[in-house]
Short mmCIF file of C-alpha atoms in Angstrom, two decimals:
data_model
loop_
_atom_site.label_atom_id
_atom_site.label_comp_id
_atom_site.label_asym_id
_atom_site.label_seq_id
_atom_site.Cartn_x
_atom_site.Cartn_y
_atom_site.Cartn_z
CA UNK X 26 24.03 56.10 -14.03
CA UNK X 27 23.81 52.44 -14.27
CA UNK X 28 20.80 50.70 -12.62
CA UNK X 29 21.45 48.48 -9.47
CA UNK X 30 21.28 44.83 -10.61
CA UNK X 31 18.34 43.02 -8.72
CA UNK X 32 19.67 39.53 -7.47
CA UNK X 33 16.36 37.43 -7.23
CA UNK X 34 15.80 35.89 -3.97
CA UNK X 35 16.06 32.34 -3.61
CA UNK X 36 13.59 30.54 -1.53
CA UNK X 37 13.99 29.58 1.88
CA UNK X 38 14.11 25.64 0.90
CA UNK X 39 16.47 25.84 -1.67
CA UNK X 40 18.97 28.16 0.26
CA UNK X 41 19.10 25.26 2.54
CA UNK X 42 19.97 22.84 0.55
CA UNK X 43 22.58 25.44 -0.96
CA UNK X 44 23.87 26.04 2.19
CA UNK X 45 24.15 22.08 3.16
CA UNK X 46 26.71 21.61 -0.46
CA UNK X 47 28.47 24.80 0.78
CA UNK X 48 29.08 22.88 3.97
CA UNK X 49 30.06 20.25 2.84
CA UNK X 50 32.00 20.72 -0.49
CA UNK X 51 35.07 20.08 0.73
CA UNK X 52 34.36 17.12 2.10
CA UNK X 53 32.73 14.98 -0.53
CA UNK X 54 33.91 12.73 -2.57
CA UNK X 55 36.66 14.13 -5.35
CA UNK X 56 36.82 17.33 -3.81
CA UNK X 57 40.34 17.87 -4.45
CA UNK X 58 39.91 16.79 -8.67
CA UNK X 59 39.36 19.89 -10.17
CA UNK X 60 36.71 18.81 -12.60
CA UNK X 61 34.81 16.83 -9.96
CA UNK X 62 34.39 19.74 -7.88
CA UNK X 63 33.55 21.77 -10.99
CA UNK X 64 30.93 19.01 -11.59
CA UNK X 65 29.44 20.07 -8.30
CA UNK X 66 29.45 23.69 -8.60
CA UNK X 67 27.72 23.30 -11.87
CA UNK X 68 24.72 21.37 -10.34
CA UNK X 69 24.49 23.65 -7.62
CA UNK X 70 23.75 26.51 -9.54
CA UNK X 71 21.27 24.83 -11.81
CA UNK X 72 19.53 24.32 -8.60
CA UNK X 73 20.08 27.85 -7.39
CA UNK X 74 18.61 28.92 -10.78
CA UNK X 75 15.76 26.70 -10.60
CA UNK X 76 15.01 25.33 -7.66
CA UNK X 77 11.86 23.32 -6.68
CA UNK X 78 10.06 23.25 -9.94
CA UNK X 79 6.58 24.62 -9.46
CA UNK X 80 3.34 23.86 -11.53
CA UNK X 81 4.18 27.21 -13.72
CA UNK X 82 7.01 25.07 -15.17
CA UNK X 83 5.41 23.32 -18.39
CA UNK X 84 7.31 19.91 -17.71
CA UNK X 85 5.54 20.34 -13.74
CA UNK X 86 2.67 21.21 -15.01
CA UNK X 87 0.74 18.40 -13.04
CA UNK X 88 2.69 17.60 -9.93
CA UNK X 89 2.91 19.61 -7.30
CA UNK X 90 6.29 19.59 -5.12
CA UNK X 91 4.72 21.83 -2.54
CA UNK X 92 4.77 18.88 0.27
CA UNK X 93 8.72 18.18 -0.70
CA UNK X 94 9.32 21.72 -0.79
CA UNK X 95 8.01 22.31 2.60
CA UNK X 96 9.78 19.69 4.36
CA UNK X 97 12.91 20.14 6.48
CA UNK X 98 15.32 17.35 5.48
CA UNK X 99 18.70 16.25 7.66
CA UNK X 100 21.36 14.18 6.05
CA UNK X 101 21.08 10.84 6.28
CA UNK X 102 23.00 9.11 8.74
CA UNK X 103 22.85 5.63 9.27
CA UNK X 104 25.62 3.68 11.50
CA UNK X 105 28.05 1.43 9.18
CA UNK X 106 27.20 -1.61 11.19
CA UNK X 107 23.29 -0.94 10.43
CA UNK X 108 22.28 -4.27 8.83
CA UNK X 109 18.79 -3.43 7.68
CA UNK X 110 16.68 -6.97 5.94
CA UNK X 111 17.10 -7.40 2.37
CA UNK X 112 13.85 -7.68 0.21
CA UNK X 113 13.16 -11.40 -0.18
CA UNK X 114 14.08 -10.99 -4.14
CA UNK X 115 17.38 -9.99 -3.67
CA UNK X 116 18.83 -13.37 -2.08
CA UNK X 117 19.21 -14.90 -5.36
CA UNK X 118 22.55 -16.15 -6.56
CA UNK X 119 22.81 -13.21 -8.36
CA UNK X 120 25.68 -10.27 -7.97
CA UNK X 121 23.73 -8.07 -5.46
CA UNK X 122 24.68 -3.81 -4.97
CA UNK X 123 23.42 -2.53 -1.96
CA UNK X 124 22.98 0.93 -1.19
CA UNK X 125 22.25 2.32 2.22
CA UNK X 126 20.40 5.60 2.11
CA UNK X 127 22.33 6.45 -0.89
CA UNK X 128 25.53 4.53 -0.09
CA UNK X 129 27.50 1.84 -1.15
CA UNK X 130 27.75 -1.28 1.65
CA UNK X 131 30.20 -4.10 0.54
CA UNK X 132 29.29 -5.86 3.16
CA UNK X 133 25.38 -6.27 2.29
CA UNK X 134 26.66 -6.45 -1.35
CA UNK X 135 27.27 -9.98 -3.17
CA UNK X 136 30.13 -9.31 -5.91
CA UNK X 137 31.96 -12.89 -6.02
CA UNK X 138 29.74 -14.14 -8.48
CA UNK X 139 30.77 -11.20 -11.15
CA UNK X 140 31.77 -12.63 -14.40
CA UNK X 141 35.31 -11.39 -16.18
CA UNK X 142 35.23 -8.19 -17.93
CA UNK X 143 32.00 -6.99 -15.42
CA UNK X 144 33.61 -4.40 -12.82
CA UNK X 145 31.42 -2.83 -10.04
CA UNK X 146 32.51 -0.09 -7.88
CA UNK X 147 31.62 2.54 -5.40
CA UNK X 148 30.89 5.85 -6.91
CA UNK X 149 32.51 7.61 -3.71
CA UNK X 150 35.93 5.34 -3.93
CA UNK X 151 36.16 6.00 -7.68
CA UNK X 152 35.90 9.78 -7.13
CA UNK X 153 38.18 9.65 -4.44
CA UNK X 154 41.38 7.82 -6.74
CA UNK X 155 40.44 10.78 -9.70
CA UNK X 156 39.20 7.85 -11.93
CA UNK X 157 39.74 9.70 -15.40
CA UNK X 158 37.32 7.16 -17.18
CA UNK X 159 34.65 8.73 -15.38
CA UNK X 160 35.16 12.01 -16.80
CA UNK X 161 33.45 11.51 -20.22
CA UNK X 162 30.50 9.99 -18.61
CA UNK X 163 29.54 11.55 -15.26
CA UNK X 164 27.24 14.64 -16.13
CA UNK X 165 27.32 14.56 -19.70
CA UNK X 166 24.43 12.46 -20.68
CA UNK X 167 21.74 13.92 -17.85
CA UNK X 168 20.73 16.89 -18.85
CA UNK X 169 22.60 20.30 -17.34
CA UNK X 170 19.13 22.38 -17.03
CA UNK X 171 17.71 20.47 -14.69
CA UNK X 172 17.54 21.40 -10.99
CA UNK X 173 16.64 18.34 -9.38
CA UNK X 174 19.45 16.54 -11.31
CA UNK X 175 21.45 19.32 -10.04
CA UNK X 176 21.28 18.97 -6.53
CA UNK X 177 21.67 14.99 -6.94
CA UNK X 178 25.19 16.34 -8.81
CA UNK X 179 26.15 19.06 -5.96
CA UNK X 180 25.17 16.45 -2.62
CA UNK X 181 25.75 12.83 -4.45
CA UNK X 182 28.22 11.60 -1.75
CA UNK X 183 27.81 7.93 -3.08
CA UNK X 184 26.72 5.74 -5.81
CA UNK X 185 27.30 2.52 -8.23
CA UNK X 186 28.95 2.31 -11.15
CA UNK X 187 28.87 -0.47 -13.13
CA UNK X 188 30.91 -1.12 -16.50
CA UNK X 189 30.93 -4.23 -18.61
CA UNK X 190 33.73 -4.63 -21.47
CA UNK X 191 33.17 -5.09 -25.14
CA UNK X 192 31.53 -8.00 -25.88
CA UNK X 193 30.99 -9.69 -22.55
CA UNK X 194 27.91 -10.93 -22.09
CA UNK X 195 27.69 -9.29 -18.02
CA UNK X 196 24.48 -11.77 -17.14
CA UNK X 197 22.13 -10.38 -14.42
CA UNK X 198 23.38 -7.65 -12.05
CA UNK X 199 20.80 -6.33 -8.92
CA UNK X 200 21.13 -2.77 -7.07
CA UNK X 201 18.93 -3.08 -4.17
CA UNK X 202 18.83 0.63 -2.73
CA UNK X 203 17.36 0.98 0.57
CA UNK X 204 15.67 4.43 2.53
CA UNK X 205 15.19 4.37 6.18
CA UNK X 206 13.86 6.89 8.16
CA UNK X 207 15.00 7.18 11.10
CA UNK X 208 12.32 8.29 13.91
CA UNK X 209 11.40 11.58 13.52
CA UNK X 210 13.74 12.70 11.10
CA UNK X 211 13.12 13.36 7.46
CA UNK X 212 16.23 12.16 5.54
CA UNK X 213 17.65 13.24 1.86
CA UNK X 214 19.92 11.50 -0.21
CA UNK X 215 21.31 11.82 -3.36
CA UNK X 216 22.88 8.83 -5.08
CA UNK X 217 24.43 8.54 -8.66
CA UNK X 218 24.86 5.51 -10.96
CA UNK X 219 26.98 4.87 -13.95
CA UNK X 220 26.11 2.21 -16.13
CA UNK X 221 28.65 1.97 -19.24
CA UNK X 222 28.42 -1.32 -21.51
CA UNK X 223 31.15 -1.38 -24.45
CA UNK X 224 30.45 -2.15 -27.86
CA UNK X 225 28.55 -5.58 -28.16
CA UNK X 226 28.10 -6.18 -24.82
CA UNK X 227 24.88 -7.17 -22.81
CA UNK X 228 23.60 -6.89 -18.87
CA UNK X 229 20.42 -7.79 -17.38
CA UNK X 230 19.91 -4.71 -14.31
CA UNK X 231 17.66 -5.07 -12.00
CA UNK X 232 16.99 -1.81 -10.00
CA UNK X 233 14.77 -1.81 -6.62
CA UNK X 234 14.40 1.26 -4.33
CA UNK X 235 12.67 -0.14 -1.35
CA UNK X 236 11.84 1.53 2.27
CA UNK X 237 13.08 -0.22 5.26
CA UNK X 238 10.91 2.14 7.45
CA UNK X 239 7.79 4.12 7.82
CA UNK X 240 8.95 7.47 8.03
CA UNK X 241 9.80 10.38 5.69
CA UNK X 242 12.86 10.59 3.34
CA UNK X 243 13.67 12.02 -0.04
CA UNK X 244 14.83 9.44 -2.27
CA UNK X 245 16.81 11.49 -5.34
CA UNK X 246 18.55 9.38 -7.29
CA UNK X 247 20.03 10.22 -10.94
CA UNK X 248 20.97 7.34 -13.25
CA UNK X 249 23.31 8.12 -16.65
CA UNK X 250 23.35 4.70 -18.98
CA UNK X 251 25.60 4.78 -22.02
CA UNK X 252 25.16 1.75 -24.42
CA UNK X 253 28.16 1.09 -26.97
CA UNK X 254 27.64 0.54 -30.46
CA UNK X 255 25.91 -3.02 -30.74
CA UNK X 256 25.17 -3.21 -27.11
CA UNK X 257 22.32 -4.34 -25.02
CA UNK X 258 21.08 -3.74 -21.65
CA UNK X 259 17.26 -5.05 -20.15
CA UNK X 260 16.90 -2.89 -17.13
CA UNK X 261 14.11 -3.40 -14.67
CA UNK X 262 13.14 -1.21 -12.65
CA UNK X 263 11.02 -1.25 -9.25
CA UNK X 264 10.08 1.95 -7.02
CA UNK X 265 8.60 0.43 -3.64
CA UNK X 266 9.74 3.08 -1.49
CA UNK X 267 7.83 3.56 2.10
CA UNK X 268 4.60 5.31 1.80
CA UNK X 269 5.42 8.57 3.36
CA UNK X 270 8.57 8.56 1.43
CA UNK X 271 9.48 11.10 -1.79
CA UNK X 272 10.89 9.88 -5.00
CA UNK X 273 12.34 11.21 -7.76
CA UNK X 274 14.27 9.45 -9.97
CA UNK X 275 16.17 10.35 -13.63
CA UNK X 276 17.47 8.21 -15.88
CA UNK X 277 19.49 9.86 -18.36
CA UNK X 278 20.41 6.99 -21.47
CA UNK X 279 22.55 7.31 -24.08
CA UNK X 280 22.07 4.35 -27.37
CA UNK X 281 25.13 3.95 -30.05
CA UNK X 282 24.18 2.44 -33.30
CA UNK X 283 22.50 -0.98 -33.62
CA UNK X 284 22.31 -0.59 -29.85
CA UNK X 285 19.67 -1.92 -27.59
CA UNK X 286 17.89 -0.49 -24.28
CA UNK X 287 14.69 -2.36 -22.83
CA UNK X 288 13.49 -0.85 -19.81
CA UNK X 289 10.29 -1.61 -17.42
CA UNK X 290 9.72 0.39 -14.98
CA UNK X 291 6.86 -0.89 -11.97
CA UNK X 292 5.63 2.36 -9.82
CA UNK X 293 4.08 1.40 -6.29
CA UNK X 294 5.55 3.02 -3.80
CA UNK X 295 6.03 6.90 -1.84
CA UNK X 296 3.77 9.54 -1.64
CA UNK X 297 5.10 11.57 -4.22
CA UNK X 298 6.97 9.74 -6.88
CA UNK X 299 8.44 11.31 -10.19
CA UNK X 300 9.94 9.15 -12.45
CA UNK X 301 11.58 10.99 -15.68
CA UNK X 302 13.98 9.05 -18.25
CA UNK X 303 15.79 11.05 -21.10
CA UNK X 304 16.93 8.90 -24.07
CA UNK X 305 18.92 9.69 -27.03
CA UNK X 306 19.01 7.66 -30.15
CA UNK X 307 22.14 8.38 -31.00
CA UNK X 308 23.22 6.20 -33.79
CA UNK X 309 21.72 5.02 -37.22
CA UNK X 310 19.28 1.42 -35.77
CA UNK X 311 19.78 2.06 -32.30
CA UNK X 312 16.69 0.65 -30.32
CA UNK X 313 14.62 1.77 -27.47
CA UNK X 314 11.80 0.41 -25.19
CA UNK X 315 10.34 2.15 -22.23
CA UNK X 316 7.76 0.29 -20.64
CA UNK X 317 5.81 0.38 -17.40
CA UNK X 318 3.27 0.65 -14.76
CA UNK X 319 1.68 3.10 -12.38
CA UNK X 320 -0.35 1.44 -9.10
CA UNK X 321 -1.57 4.31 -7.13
CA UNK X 322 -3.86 4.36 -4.66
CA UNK X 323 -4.72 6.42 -1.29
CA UNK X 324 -3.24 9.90 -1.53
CA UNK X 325 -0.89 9.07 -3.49
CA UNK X 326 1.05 11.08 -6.65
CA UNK X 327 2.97 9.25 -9.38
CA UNK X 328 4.30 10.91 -12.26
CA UNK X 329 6.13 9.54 -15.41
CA UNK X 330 7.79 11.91 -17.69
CA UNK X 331 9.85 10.77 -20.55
CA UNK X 332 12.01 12.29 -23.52
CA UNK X 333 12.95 10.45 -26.60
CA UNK X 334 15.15 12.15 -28.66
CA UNK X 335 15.65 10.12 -32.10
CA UNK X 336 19.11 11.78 -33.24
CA UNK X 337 19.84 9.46 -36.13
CA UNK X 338 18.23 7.92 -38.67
CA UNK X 339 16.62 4.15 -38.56
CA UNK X 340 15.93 3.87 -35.03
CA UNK X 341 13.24 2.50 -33.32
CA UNK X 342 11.45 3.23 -29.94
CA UNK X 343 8.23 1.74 -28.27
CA UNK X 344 6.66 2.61 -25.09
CA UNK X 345 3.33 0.94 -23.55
CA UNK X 346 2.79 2.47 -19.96
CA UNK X 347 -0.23 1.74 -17.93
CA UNK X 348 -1.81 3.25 -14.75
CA UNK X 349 -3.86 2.39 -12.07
CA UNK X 350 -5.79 4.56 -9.49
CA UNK X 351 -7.58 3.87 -6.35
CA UNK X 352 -9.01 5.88 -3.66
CA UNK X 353 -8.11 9.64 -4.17
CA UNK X 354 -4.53 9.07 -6.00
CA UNK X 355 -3.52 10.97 -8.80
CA UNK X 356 -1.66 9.55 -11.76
CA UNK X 357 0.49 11.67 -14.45
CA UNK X 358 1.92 10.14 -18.04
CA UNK X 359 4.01 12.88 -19.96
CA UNK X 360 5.64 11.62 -23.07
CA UNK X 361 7.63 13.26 -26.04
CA UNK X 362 9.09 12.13 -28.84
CA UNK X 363 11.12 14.46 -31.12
CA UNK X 364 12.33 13.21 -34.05
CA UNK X 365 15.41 15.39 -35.58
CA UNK X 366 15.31 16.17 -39.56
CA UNK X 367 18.38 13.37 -39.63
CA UNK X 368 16.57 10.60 -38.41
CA UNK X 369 15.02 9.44 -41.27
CA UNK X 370 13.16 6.27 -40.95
CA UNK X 371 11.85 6.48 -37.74
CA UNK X 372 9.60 4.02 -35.78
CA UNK X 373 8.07 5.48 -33.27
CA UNK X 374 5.31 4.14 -30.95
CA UNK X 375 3.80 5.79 -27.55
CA UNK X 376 0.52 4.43 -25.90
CA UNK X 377 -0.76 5.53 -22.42
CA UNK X 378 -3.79 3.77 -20.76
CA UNK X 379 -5.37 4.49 -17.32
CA UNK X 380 -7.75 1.86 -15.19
CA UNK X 381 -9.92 4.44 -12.70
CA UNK X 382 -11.03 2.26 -9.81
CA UNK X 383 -12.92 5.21 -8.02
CA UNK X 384 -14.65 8.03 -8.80
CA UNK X 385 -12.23 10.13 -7.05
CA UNK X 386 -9.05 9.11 -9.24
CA UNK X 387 -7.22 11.17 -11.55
CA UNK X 388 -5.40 10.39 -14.40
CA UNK X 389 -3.56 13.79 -16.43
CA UNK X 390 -1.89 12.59 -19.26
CA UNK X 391 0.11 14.36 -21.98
CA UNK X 392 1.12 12.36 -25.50
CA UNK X 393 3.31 14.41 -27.64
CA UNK X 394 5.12 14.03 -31.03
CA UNK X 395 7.80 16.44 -32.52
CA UNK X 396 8.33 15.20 -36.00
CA UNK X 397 10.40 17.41 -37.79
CA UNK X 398 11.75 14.45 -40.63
CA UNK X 399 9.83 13.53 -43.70
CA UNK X 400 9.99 9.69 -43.92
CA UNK X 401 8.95 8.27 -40.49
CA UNK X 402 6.42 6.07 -39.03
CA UNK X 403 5.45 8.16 -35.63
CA UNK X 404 1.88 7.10 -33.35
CA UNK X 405 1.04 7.45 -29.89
CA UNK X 406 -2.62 6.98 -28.12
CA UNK X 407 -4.38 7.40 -24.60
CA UNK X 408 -7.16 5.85 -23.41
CA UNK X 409 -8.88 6.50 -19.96
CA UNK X 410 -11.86 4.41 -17.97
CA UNK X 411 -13.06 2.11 -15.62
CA UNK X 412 -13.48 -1.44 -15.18
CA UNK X 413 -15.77 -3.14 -17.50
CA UNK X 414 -19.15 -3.35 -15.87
CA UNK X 415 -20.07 -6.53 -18.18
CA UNK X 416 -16.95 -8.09 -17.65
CA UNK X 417 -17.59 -8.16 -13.59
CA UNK X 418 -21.12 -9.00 -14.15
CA UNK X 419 -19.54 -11.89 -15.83
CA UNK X 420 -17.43 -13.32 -13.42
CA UNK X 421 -19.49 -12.41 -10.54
CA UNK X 422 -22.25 -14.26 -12.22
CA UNK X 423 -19.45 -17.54 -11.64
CA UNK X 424 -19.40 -17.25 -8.25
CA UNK X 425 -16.34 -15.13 -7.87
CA UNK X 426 -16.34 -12.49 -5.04
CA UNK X 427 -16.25 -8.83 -6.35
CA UNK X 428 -12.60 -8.16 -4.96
CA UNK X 429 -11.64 -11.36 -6.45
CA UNK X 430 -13.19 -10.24 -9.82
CA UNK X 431 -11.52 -6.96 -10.15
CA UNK X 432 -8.41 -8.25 -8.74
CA UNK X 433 -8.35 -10.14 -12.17
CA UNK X 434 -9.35 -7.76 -14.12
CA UNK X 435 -6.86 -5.28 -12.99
CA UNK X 436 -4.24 -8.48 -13.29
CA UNK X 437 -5.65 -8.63 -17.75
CA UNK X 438 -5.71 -5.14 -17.85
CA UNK X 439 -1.59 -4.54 -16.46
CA UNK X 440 -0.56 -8.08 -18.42
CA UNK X 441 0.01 -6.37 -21.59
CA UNK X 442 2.40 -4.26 -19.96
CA UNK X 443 4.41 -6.84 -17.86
CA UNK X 444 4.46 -9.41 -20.30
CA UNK X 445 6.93 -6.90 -23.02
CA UNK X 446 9.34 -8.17 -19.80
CA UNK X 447 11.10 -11.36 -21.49
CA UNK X 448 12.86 -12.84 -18.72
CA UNK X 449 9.77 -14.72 -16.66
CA UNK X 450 11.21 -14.77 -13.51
CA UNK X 451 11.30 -10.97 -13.51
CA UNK X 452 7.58 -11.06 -15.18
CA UNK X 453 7.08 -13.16 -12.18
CA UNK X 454 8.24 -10.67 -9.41
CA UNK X 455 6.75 -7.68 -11.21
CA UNK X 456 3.53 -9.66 -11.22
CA UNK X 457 4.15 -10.96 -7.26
CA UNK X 458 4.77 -7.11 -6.92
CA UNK X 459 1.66 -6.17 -7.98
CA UNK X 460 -0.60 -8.84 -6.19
CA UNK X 461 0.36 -7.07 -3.09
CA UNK X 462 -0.12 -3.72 -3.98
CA UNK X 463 -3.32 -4.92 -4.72
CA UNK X 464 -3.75 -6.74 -1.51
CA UNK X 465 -3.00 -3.67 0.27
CA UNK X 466 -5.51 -0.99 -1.42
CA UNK X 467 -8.07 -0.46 1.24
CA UNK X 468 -11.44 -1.53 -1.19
CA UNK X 469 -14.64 0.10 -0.42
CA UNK X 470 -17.20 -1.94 1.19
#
């Protein structure tokens, strides 16, 4: 006699969320094309099979979704006339994306300054006319396994996609996303990008997620990047969301040969904030850089998880991140690099660094290397402390107030890190950005 089979039960939360995509299937975006809708059902049940991540998952190991996990989130629903303010860096002259709780608004958006061969769209409209170019792209550079990705794929009702031909140099593009909260209502949504440059071409991105509120909403937002052979793309990235907000964020990037991705990526915003890119060198000299910083202070959680895969030979990455914790906040740095037997001739750097600022900070960080080619040049360090006691002797000793002094110290000590950014007037607002974090850390008496 053949034993019953045991369905495990899936927690309360998740069946929730399950039972908001089974709601609403038929009513998002591309639910009539077959292999959208498969799309879907495929994230779903990598969510059903893994839900919330807990600690007991290695890659979780340090962040604790418990206070997601427990709260009750509504759709978003914001009226179409809502005309929230802008953060003062997006009214450049710059083409401008907004995104409204996780969709697309024309009407905030600034697209007439777009140069030929640069095409931006609406993730929901291209869905909606069965855009076969999509096909290739949408869910096959994020990785299937994992559930948070998953529910972005099964709930995404809107996004950006941006695609800039071969050899057109696309200039400077900015997605402004914004999350409000309405009053007493905890809001989810789910966006998903597209970024696709052909061979030889180039784009400056600038990426903000931003709160336009003070309440609570899940920001979950999957990017997938794919760089043609030769091509270049600077993306910079800042997460200000509201401080009661959540934030999770992939980026999922694929590099062709003699291709180039630069990324910076400025944490200071939400209460819990996971930021996790996945890049594949896939072609002989392809190039990465994944740069950043952590500012967290309060209560706060950020976590930075990222996966370098070097998948061909001669390719090059570099990463610099740095962290800094106030108050009781807790910071996380997970890194891998795994070097495939074919990539011979790899360069690959990885250093972590975290500035304590009280006694009650945390920093949990977790360097690893994968080597498993002969001729490569592989490193990676972490260092952890406070602020240099002679160094504020120093400046105090000039006169300078004490917040003053460690204002600039923090300033030397994050430099390093914001000056890899080569275009100054983004070093500028990354810099502007975190002068008033700093301004807004309550500092002991």
């Amino acid at each position: 006699m053949n034993a019953p089979v045991v369905v495990p039960a899936v927690a309360p939360a998740v069946a929730a969320l399950l039972d908001r995509y089974a709601g609403l299937k038929d009513r998002l975006p591309g639910a009539r094309v077959a292999w959208v809708a498969a799309w879907r059902h495929r994230g779903a049940e990598a969510f059903r099979a893994g839900g919330f991540p807990t600690k007991r998952v290695e890659a979780w190991k340090y962040t604790d979704l418990s206070p997601l996990r427990e709260t009750r989130f509504e759709e978003a629903l914001v009226a179409t006339d809502a005309h929230p303010s802008l953060p003062a860096e997006a009214g450049g002259e710059e083409a401008r994306i907004v995104l409204l709780d996780g969709r697309f608004r024309a009407d905030l958006s600034q697209l007439d300054t777009l140069p030929d061969g640069v095409r931006i769209d609406s993730l929901a409209a291209l869905l909606g006319a069965e855009d076969a170019a999509l096909r290739d792209i949408l869910g096959a550079i994020a990785p299937a396994d994992l559930p948070l990705a998953g529910l972005n794929a099964a709930l995404a009702e809107d996004g950006v996609v941006v695609r800039v031909a071969p050899d057109v140099a696309g200039g400077r593009v900015r997605i402004v996303s914004l999350g409000t909260a309405p009053d007493g209502h905890a809001v989810a949504f789910h966006p998903r990008n597209l970024v696709m440059l052909g061979a030889g071409a180039s784009l400056t991105l600038l990426d903000g997620a931003h709160g336009a509120g003070k309440g609570i909403y899940w920001h979950n937002a999957v990017t997938e990047i794919a760089l043609g052979e030769g091509a270049r793309l600077t993306h910079v990235r800042l997460q200000d969301e509201a401080r009661d907000a959540f934030h999770t964020a992939l980026v999922a990037v694929r590099v062709a040969a003699k291709a180039e991705y630069d990324s910076f990526t400025l944490v200071r915003g939400a209460r819990l904030a996971r930021n996790e890119v996945h890049a594949v060198l896939a072609g002989p000299k392809a190039a990465l850089h994944l740069n950043g910083a952590q500012l967290v202070d309060g209560d706060r959680h950020a976590d930075t998880t990222t996966v370098i895969d070097h998948a061909a030979p001669e390719c090059e990455s570099n990463q610099t991140v740095k962290t800094v914790l106030a108050g009781r906040a807790r910071g996380v740095f997970q890194g891998k690099i795994h070097v495939r037997q074919v990539a011979q001739k790899t360069d690959g750097y990885q250093m972590n660094q975290a500035l304590l600022l009280s006694p009650e900070a945390e920093i949990d960080a977790k360097p690893q290397l994968e080597i498993y080619a002969d001729d490569v040049k592989c490193s990676h360090g972490a260092t952890v402390g406070e602020l240099d006691h002679d160094q504020l002797f120093y400046l105090r000793s000039r006169g300078i107030p004490e917040i003053e002094a460690k204002s600039m110290l923090v300033q030397a000590f994050l430099t390093d890190a914001v000056s890899l950014v080569s275009d100054e007037a983004l070093r500028e607002t990354l810099l502007a950005a975190t002068d008033a974090w700093w301004d807004a850390v309550e500092h002991p008496a």
